[in-house]
């Protein structure tokens, strides 16, 4: 049994009012279309996927459509929805036993709903996901007057996926080339004389039609939290005579300084690791190994700036950074503002997003004895929508 999926993403979303077609708007940091395509690529009942795209998107397709583990074919969408589906159908018809059609604007479709719809199409020839009406359904007229109350138990709200044996979809689509605009493939299958079975849909499988729908989908996905990542960094250096004490890029008058290959700025090192860790981009030792003479006596603010470039290239921006410097001496309070400003500049952020606190170690252990300074840092990153 070969099952192919067609994702209809050819529309330009004129109802939404945004600059981008609605299927390309960001949801949880990724385009709506990417969510929809991935649901089918990851489904273990689907063998291949064809996506019908607007011509301007097809001309330079985004990487998530060209680098999937399973084959994703791209075709140009048509004027009407059924034309887009017909273009995609031409690519899959030869080997598919069952074809499932899905609207790209329903990004929250689940593997379970895909499977149940496909199973029903295998049994019955045609099946659609649909929700039973829960509200009382009225028929009204253009003047806003209720004309009729419809029997609710006979009303179902059609969703996608909609799945068909190949011959059934072929009959439906050949009717569609002549027919007027159909809002779904099932409507054409019905007109072609086929029985279409109802599969219990999913209320979360909503269609992104308005900005409010997008906000609702965002909250169903776990809200903004889905696009946030936290990272943790730690560093400790010994204090030694004859070295400058550099913390957060500020040279602090003191009779000792931190030992190390670079300027030994433990504040920059801990923040660098926190930022890299949040993006799962390795650590300071991997990017700037102390075996490499290039980083001998390096300015650690410069390393932090490079790390910030790494995470930015990976699609993240810094939300905020919080740092604790544990030093028995000297007193750091007079230097904290300058350190925060330096870190903010290196992160290409602003000082209101960087916090540094100093504390002592109550005389305990090597830090308390004035032999070392330790730094803890956390960084929160947000995935920028791309
Ligand atoms: Mg270090």
CSV table of C-alpha atoms and ligand atoms in Angstrom, one decimal:
chain,number,residue,atom,x,y,z
A,1,UNK,CA,0.0,0.0,0.0
A,2,UNK,CA,1.6,3.2,-1.2
A,3,UNK,CA,0.3,6.4,0.4
A,4,UNK,CA,1.2,9.8,-0.9
A,5,UNK,CA,0.5,13.2,0.6
A,6,UNK,CA,-0.4,16.4,-1.2
A,7,UNK,CA,0.1,19.6,0.8
A,8,UNK,CA,-1.9,22.5,-0.8
A,9,UNK,CA,0.2,25.6,-0.1
A,10,UNK,CA,-0.5,27.5,-3.3
A,11,UNK,CA,-2.7,30.2,-1.9
A,12,UNK,CA,-1.6,33.8,-1.2
A,13,UNK,CA,-3.8,34.3,1.9
A,14,UNK,CA,-5.5,37.5,0.8
A,15,UNK,CA,-7.9,37.2,3.8
A,16,UNK,CA,-5.1,37.5,6.3
A,17,UNK,CA,-3.9,41.0,5.4
A,18,UNK,CA,-0.3,40.3,6.2
A,19,UNK,CA,2.5,40.8,3.7
A,20,UNK,CA,3.4,37.1,3.6
A,21,UNK,CA,1.2,34.3,2.5
A,22,UNK,CA,-0.3,32.9,5.7
A,23,UNK,CA,1.4,29.5,5.3
A,24,UNK,CA,4.8,31.2,5.5
A,25,UNK,CA,4.1,33.2,8.7
A,26,UNK,CA,6.1,32.1,11.8
A,27,UNK,CA,4.4,29.8,14.3
A,28,UNK,CA,6.6,28.8,17.3
A,29,UNK,CA,9.6,30.2,15.4
A,30,UNK,CA,9.0,28.1,12.2
A,31,UNK,CA,6.8,28.8,9.2
A,32,UNK,CA,3.3,27.3,9.3
A,33,UNK,CA,4.1,25.4,6.1
A,34,UNK,CA,7.1,23.7,7.7
A,35,UNK,CA,4.9,22.4,10.6
A,36,UNK,CA,2.4,21.0,8.1
A,37,UNK,CA,5.1,19.4,5.8
A,38,UNK,CA,7.0,17.9,8.8
A,39,UNK,CA,3.8,16.3,10.1
A,40,UNK,CA,3.5,14.3,6.9
A,41,UNK,CA,7.2,13.6,6.4
A,42,UNK,CA,7.4,12.2,9.9
A,43,UNK,CA,4.2,10.1,9.6
A,44,UNK,CA,5.0,6.4,9.2
A,45,UNK,CA,1.9,5.8,7.0
A,46,UNK,CA,3.0,8.3,4.4
A,47,UNK,CA,5.6,7.3,1.7
A,48,UNK,CA,6.1,10.6,-0.2
A,49,UNK,CA,5.0,14.2,-0.1
A,50,UNK,CA,4.2,16.7,-2.8
A,51,UNK,CA,3.8,20.4,-1.9
A,52,UNK,CA,2.0,22.8,-4.3
A,53,UNK,CA,3.6,26.2,-3.8
A,54,UNK,CA,3.0,29.8,-5.1
A,55,UNK,CA,5.4,30.3,-8.1
A,56,UNK,CA,7.5,32.9,-6.2
A,57,UNK,CA,8.1,30.5,-3.4
A,58,UNK,CA,8.8,27.6,-5.9
A,59,UNK,CA,11.4,29.8,-7.6
A,60,UNK,CA,13.6,29.7,-4.5
A,61,UNK,CA,12.2,27.2,-2.1
A,62,UNK,CA,13.2,27.4,1.7
A,63,UNK,CA,15.7,24.9,2.9
A,64,UNK,CA,13.2,22.9,5.1
A,65,UNK,CA,11.5,21.8,1.8
A,66,UNK,CA,14.7,20.7,0.1
A,67,UNK,CA,16.6,19.0,3.0
A,68,UNK,CA,14.0,16.7,4.5
A,69,UNK,CA,15.0,13.1,5.2
A,70,UNK,CA,12.2,11.8,3.0
A,71,UNK,CA,11.5,12.9,-0.6
A,72,UNK,CA,9.5,16.1,-0.8
A,73,UNK,CA,8.5,17.1,-4.4
A,74,UNK,CA,7.6,20.7,-5.1
A,75,UNK,CA,5.2,21.7,-7.8
A,76,UNK,CA,3.6,25.0,-8.8
A,77,UNK,CA,0.2,25.7,-7.4
A,78,UNK,CA,-2.7,26.8,-9.6
A,79,UNK,CA,-5.3,29.5,-9.6
A,80,UNK,CA,-7.8,27.6,-7.5
A,81,UNK,CA,-7.2,25.1,-4.7
A,82,UNK,CA,-8.3,22.2,-6.9
A,83,UNK,CA,-5.9,23.2,-9.6
A,84,UNK,CA,-3.0,23.1,-7.1
A,85,UNK,CA,-4.1,19.6,-6.0
A,86,UNK,CA,-4.4,18.5,-9.6
A,87,UNK,CA,-0.8,19.7,-10.4
A,88,UNK,CA,0.4,17.7,-7.4
A,89,UNK,CA,-1.8,14.7,-8.3
A,90,UNK,CA,0.0,14.5,-11.7
A,91,UNK,CA,3.2,13.8,-9.8
A,92,UNK,CA,2.0,11.0,-7.5
A,93,UNK,CA,-0.8,9.3,-9.4
A,94,UNK,CA,1.3,6.5,-11.0
A,95,UNK,CA,2.3,4.6,-7.9
A,96,UNK,CA,0.0,5.8,-5.1
A,97,UNK,CA,-2.9,3.6,-3.9
A,98,UNK,CA,-4.2,6.2,-1.5
A,99,UNK,CA,-3.6,10.0,-1.6
A,100,UNK,CA,-4.2,12.2,1.4
A,101,UNK,CA,-4.7,15.9,0.7
A,102,UNK,CA,-3.9,18.5,3.5
A,103,UNK,CA,-4.2,22.2,3.7
A,104,UNK,CA,-0.9,23.9,4.6
A,105,UNK,CA,-2.8,26.3,6.8
A,106,UNK,CA,-3.5,23.5,9.3
A,107,UNK,CA,-0.1,23.2,10.9
A,108,UNK,CA,-1.2,21.4,14.1
A,109,UNK,CA,-2.4,18.2,12.4
A,110,UNK,CA,-1.4,15.1,14.4
A,111,UNK,CA,0.1,11.8,13.3
A,112,UNK,CA,-2.9,10.1,14.8
A,113,UNK,CA,-5.4,12.1,12.7
A,114,UNK,CA,-3.4,11.4,9.5
A,115,UNK,CA,-3.4,7.7,10.3
A,116,UNK,CA,-7.1,7.5,11.1
A,117,UNK,CA,-8.0,9.4,7.9
A,118,UNK,CA,-5.8,7.2,5.7
A,119,UNK,CA,-7.1,4.0,7.3
A,120,UNK,CA,-10.7,5.1,6.6
A,121,UNK,CA,-9.9,5.9,3.0
A,122,UNK,CA,-8.3,2.4,2.6
A,123,UNK,CA,-11.5,0.8,3.9
A,124,UNK,CA,-14.1,3.1,2.3
A,125,UNK,CA,-12.5,4.8,-0.7
A,126,UNK,CA,-12.9,8.4,0.6
A,127,UNK,CA,-12.7,9.9,4.1
A,128,UNK,CA,-12.3,13.3,5.7
A,129,UNK,CA,-11.5,14.6,9.1
A,130,UNK,CA,-14.5,16.6,10.4
A,131,UNK,CA,-15.8,17.9,13.8
A,132,UNK,CA,-19.4,17.4,14.9
A,133,UNK,CA,-21.1,20.8,15.4
A,134,UNK,CA,-21.3,21.6,19.1
A,135,UNK,CA,-23.0,24.9,18.8
A,136,UNK,CA,-26.6,25.2,17.6
A,137,UNK,CA,-26.4,26.0,13.9
A,138,UNK,CA,-28.6,28.7,12.4
A,139,UNK,CA,-29.1,29.6,8.8
A,140,UNK,CA,-29.2,33.4,8.4
A,141,UNK,CA,-29.7,35.7,5.4
A,142,UNK,CA,-27.7,38.7,4.1
A,143,UNK,CA,-29.8,41.0,6.3
A,144,UNK,CA,-28.6,39.2,9.5
A,145,UNK,CA,-32.0,37.5,10.2
A,146,UNK,CA,-32.1,33.9,11.3
A,147,UNK,CA,-34.1,31.9,8.7
A,148,UNK,CA,-33.8,28.4,10.1
A,149,UNK,CA,-32.3,26.3,12.8
A,150,UNK,CA,-30.5,23.3,11.4
A,151,UNK,CA,-30.5,19.9,13.1
A,152,UNK,CA,-27.1,20.0,14.8
A,153,UNK,CA,-26.5,16.2,14.8
A,154,UNK,CA,-26.4,16.3,11.0
A,155,UNK,CA,-23.8,19.1,10.9
A,156,UNK,CA,-20.1,18.4,10.6
A,157,UNK,CA,-17.3,20.9,10.0
A,158,UNK,CA,-14.9,19.6,7.5
A,159,UNK,CA,-11.1,19.8,8.1
A,160,UNK,CA,-8.2,18.3,6.3
A,161,UNK,CA,-6.6,15.7,6.0
A,162,UNK,CA,-8.9,14.3,3.4
A,163,UNK,CA,-7.9,10.9,2.0
A,164,UNK,CA,-9.0,9.1,-1.2
A,165,UNK,CA,-8.2,6.0,-3.1
A,166,UNK,CA,-6.3,7.2,-6.2
A,167,UNK,CA,-9.2,6.5,-8.6
A,168,UNK,CA,-11.7,8.4,-6.4
A,169,UNK,CA,-9.5,11.5,-6.3
A,170,UNK,CA,-8.9,11.2,-10.0
A,171,UNK,CA,-12.6,11.2,-10.7
A,172,UNK,CA,-13.1,14.1,-8.3
A,173,UNK,CA,-10.3,16.2,-9.8
A,174,UNK,CA,-11.4,15.6,-13.4
A,175,UNK,CA,-14.8,17.0,-12.4
A,176,UNK,CA,-13.0,19.9,-10.7
A,177,UNK,CA,-11.3,21.2,-13.9
A,178,UNK,CA,-14.8,21.9,-15.3
A,179,UNK,CA,-16.6,22.7,-12.0
A,180,UNK,CA,-16.5,26.1,-10.3
A,181,UNK,CA,-14.4,26.6,-7.2
A,182,UNK,CA,-14.6,23.8,-4.7
A,183,UNK,CA,-13.6,24.5,-1.1
A,184,UNK,CA,-12.4,20.9,-0.6
A,185,UNK,CA,-11.7,17.7,-2.5
A,186,UNK,CA,-14.4,15.8,-0.7
A,187,UNK,CA,-17.0,18.1,-2.3
A,188,UNK,CA,-15.8,17.1,-5.7
A,189,UNK,CA,-15.8,13.4,-4.7
A,190,UNK,CA,-19.4,13.7,-3.5
A,191,UNK,CA,-20.4,15.3,-6.9
A,192,UNK,CA,-18.6,12.5,-8.6
A,193,UNK,CA,-20.9,10.1,-6.8
A,194,UNK,CA,-18.6,8.7,-4.2
A,195,UNK,CA,-19.5,8.1,-0.5
A,196,UNK,CA,-17.2,10.1,1.7
A,197,UNK,CA,-16.8,8.8,5.3
A,198,UNK,CA,-16.4,11.1,8.3
A,199,UNK,CA,-13.5,10.6,10.7
A,200,UNK,CA,-13.5,12.4,14.0
A,201,UNK,CA,-11.4,15.5,13.6
A,202,UNK,CA,-9.3,17.3,16.2
A,203,UNK,CA,-10.4,20.7,17.6
A,204,UNK,CA,-6.7,21.7,17.8
A,205,UNK,CA,-6.3,21.1,14.1
A,206,UNK,CA,-7.4,24.6,13.4
A,207,UNK,CA,-7.0,26.5,10.2
A,208,UNK,CA,-4.9,29.6,10.2
A,209,UNK,CA,-7.1,32.2,8.5
A,210,UNK,CA,-6.8,35.3,10.7
A,211,UNK,CA,-4.1,36.7,13.1
A,212,UNK,CA,-6.3,35.5,16.0
A,213,UNK,CA,-6.0,31.9,14.6
A,214,UNK,CA,-2.3,32.3,14.6
A,215,UNK,CA,-2.2,33.5,18.2
A,216,UNK,CA,-4.4,30.6,19.2
A,217,UNK,CA,-2.1,28.1,17.4
A,218,UNK,CA,0.8,29.7,19.1
A,219,UNK,CA,-0.7,29.2,22.6
A,220,UNK,CA,-1.6,25.6,21.7
A,221,UNK,CA,2.0,25.0,20.8
A,222,UNK,CA,3.1,26.2,24.2
A,223,UNK,CA,3.3,29.9,23.3
A,224,UNK,CA,6.5,31.8,23.1
A,225,UNK,CA,8.2,29.3,25.3
A,226,UNK,CA,8.5,27.0,22.3
A,227,UNK,CA,11.0,29.5,20.8
A,228,UNK,CA,13.1,30.2,23.9
A,229,UNK,CA,16.3,28.4,24.9
A,230,UNK,CA,18.4,28.8,28.1
A,231,UNK,CA,22.1,28.2,28.5
A,232,UNK,CA,24.4,27.9,31.5
A,233,UNK,CA,28.1,28.8,31.8
A,234,UNK,CA,30.7,28.5,34.5
A,235,UNK,CA,34.4,29.5,34.7
A,236,UNK,CA,37.1,29.7,37.4
A,237,UNK,CA,40.6,31.0,37.2
A,238,UNK,CA,43.4,31.2,39.7
A,239,UNK,CA,44.6,34.6,40.9
A,240,UNK,CA,48.3,35.3,40.6
A,241,UNK,CA,50.6,38.2,41.1
A,242,UNK,CA,51.9,40.1,38.1
A,243,UNK,CA,48.8,39.7,36.0
A,244,UNK,CA,46.2,42.4,35.2
A,245,UNK,CA,42.7,41.6,36.6
A,246,UNK,CA,40.3,41.8,33.7
A,247,UNK,CA,36.6,41.0,34.3
A,248,UNK,CA,33.8,41.8,31.7
A,249,UNK,CA,36.4,43.7,29.7
A,250,UNK,CA,37.2,46.1,32.5
A,251,UNK,CA,40.8,46.2,33.9
A,252,UNK,CA,40.3,46.4,37.7
A,253,UNK,CA,43.0,47.8,39.9
A,254,UNK,CA,44.2,45.0,42.2
A,255,UNK,CA,47.5,43.4,43.3
A,256,UNK,CA,46.7,40.1,41.5
A,257,UNK,CA,45.2,39.0,38.2
A,258,UNK,CA,43.6,35.9,36.7
A,259,UNK,CA,46.0,33.3,35.2
A,260,UNK,CA,45.2,31.9,31.8
A,261,UNK,CA,46.1,31.6,28.1
A,262,UNK,CA,44.0,34.6,27.0
A,263,UNK,CA,43.4,37.6,29.2
A,264,UNK,CA,41.6,35.1,31.5
A,265,UNK,CA,38.4,37.2,31.7
A,266,UNK,CA,36.3,34.6,33.5
A,267,UNK,CA,33.2,36.8,33.1
A,268,UNK,CA,33.4,36.7,29.3
A,269,UNK,CA,34.3,33.0,29.3
A,270,UNK,CA,31.2,32.0,31.4
A,271,UNK,CA,28.9,34.2,29.3
A,272,UNK,CA,30.4,32.8,26.1
A,273,UNK,CA,29.6,29.3,27.3
A,274,UNK,CA,26.1,30.2,28.4
A,275,UNK,CA,25.3,31.7,25.0
A,276,UNK,CA,26.8,28.9,23.0
A,277,UNK,CA,25.1,26.3,25.3
A,278,UNK,CA,21.7,27.9,24.8
A,279,UNK,CA,22.1,27.4,21.0
A,280,UNK,CA,23.6,23.9,21.5
A,281,UNK,CA,26.6,25.3,19.6
A,282,UNK,CA,29.4,23.7,21.6
A,283,UNK,CA,31.6,25.6,24.1
A,284,UNK,CA,34.4,28.1,24.3
A,285,UNK,CA,37.1,25.4,24.2
A,286,UNK,CA,35.8,24.0,20.9
A,287,UNK,CA,35.5,27.4,19.2
A,288,UNK,CA,38.7,29.0,20.7
A,289,UNK,CA,41.0,26.2,21.8
A,290,UNK,CA,43.8,27.3,24.2
A,291,UNK,CA,46.2,25.1,22.2
A,292,UNK,CA,45.8,27.5,19.3
A,293,UNK,CA,48.3,30.3,19.4
A,294,UNK,CA,45.7,32.5,17.7
A,295,UNK,CA,43.9,32.9,21.0
A,296,UNK,CA,47.0,33.5,23.2
A,297,UNK,CA,46.4,36.8,25.1
A,298,UNK,CA,43.1,37.1,23.2
A,299,UNK,CA,40.7,39.8,24.2
A,300,UNK,CA,37.9,37.7,25.6
A,301,UNK,CA,35.3,40.3,24.7
A,302,UNK,CA,36.3,39.6,21.2
A,303,UNK,CA,35.7,35.8,21.8
A,304,UNK,CA,32.3,36.7,23.2
A,305,UNK,CA,31.5,38.8,20.1
A,306,UNK,CA,32.4,35.9,17.9
A,307,UNK,CA,30.3,33.5,19.9
A,308,UNK,CA,27.4,35.9,19.6
A,309,UNK,CA,27.9,35.8,15.8
A,310,UNK,CA,27.8,32.0,15.9
A,311,UNK,CA,24.4,31.9,17.7
A,312,UNK,CA,23.0,34.7,15.5
A,313,UNK,CA,23.9,32.7,12.4
A,314,UNK,CA,22.1,29.7,14.0
A,315,UNK,CA,18.9,31.9,14.1
A,316,UNK,CA,19.0,33.2,17.8
A,317,UNK,CA,19.0,36.5,19.4
A,318,UNK,CA,19.9,37.3,23.1
A,319,UNK,CA,16.9,38.0,25.4
A,320,UNK,CA,19.0,38.5,28.5
A,321,UNK,CA,22.1,37.4,30.4
A,322,UNK,CA,22.6,37.2,34.1
A,323,UNK,CA,26.0,36.7,35.8
A,324,UNK,CA,27.3,36.1,39.3
A,325,UNK,CA,31.0,36.8,40.0
A,326,UNK,CA,32.3,35.2,43.2
A,327,UNK,CA,35.4,37.0,44.4
A,328,UNK,CA,36.5,37.5,48.0
A,329,UNK,CA,38.3,40.7,46.9
A,330,UNK,CA,38.4,43.3,45.3
A,331,UNK,CA,35.0,45.0,45.6
A,332,UNK,CA,33.4,44.8,42.2
A,333,UNK,CA,30.4,47.2,42.7
A,334,UNK,CA,32.2,50.3,41.1
A,335,UNK,CA,32.9,48.3,37.9
A,336,UNK,CA,29.6,46.5,37.3
A,337,UNK,CA,28.0,49.1,35.1
A,338,UNK,CA,31.1,49.3,32.8
A,339,UNK,CA,31.2,45.4,32.6
A,340,UNK,CA,27.5,45.3,31.7
A,341,UNK,CA,28.0,47.8,29.0
A,342,UNK,CA,30.9,45.9,27.5
A,343,UNK,CA,29.0,42.6,27.5
A,344,UNK,CA,26.0,44.2,25.9
A,345,UNK,CA,28.1,45.7,23.1
A,346,UNK,CA,29.8,42.3,22.5
A,347,UNK,CA,26.4,40.6,22.4
A,348,UNK,CA,25.1,43.4,20.1
A,349,UNK,CA,22.4,43.8,22.7
A,350,UNK,CA,21.6,46.6,25.2
A,351,UNK,CA,22.7,47.1,28.8
A,352,UNK,CA,19.2,46.6,30.1
A,353,UNK,CA,19.5,43.0,29.0
A,354,UNK,CA,22.7,42.3,30.9
A,355,UNK,CA,22.9,41.9,34.7
A,356,UNK,CA,26.1,41.3,36.7
A,357,UNK,CA,26.2,40.8,40.5
A,358,UNK,CA,29.2,40.4,42.7
A,359,UNK,CA,29.4,38.4,45.9
A,360,UNK,CA,32.1,37.0,48.2
A,361,UNK,CA,32.6,33.4,49.2
A,362,UNK,CA,32.4,34.1,52.9
A,363,UNK,CA,36.1,33.3,53.3
A,364,UNK,CA,35.5,29.6,52.4
A,365,UNK,CA,37.6,27.5,50.1
A,366,UNK,CA,40.1,28.8,47.5
A,367,UNK,CA,37.8,31.6,46.4
A,368,UNK,CA,37.3,32.8,50.0
A,369,UNK,CA,41.1,32.6,50.5
A,370,UNK,CA,41.6,35.0,47.6
A,371,UNK,CA,43.3,32.3,45.4
A,372,UNK,CA,40.7,32.2,42.6
A,373,UNK,CA,37.6,33.9,41.2
A,374,UNK,CA,34.6,31.9,39.8
A,375,UNK,CA,31.8,33.1,37.6
A,376,UNK,CA,28.3,31.6,36.9
A,377,UNK,CA,26.2,32.9,33.9
A,378,UNK,CA,22.9,32.1,32.3
A,379,UNK,CA,21.7,33.3,28.9
A,380,UNK,CA,18.2,33.2,27.4
A,381,UNK,CA,18.0,33.2,23.6
A,382,UNK,CA,15.0,33.6,21.4
A,383,UNK,CA,14.8,31.9,18.0
A,384,UNK,CA,14.3,34.7,15.5
A,385,UNK,CA,11.7,34.0,12.9
A,386,UNK,CA,13.3,33.4,9.6
B,1,LIG,MG1,38.3,30.7,31.3
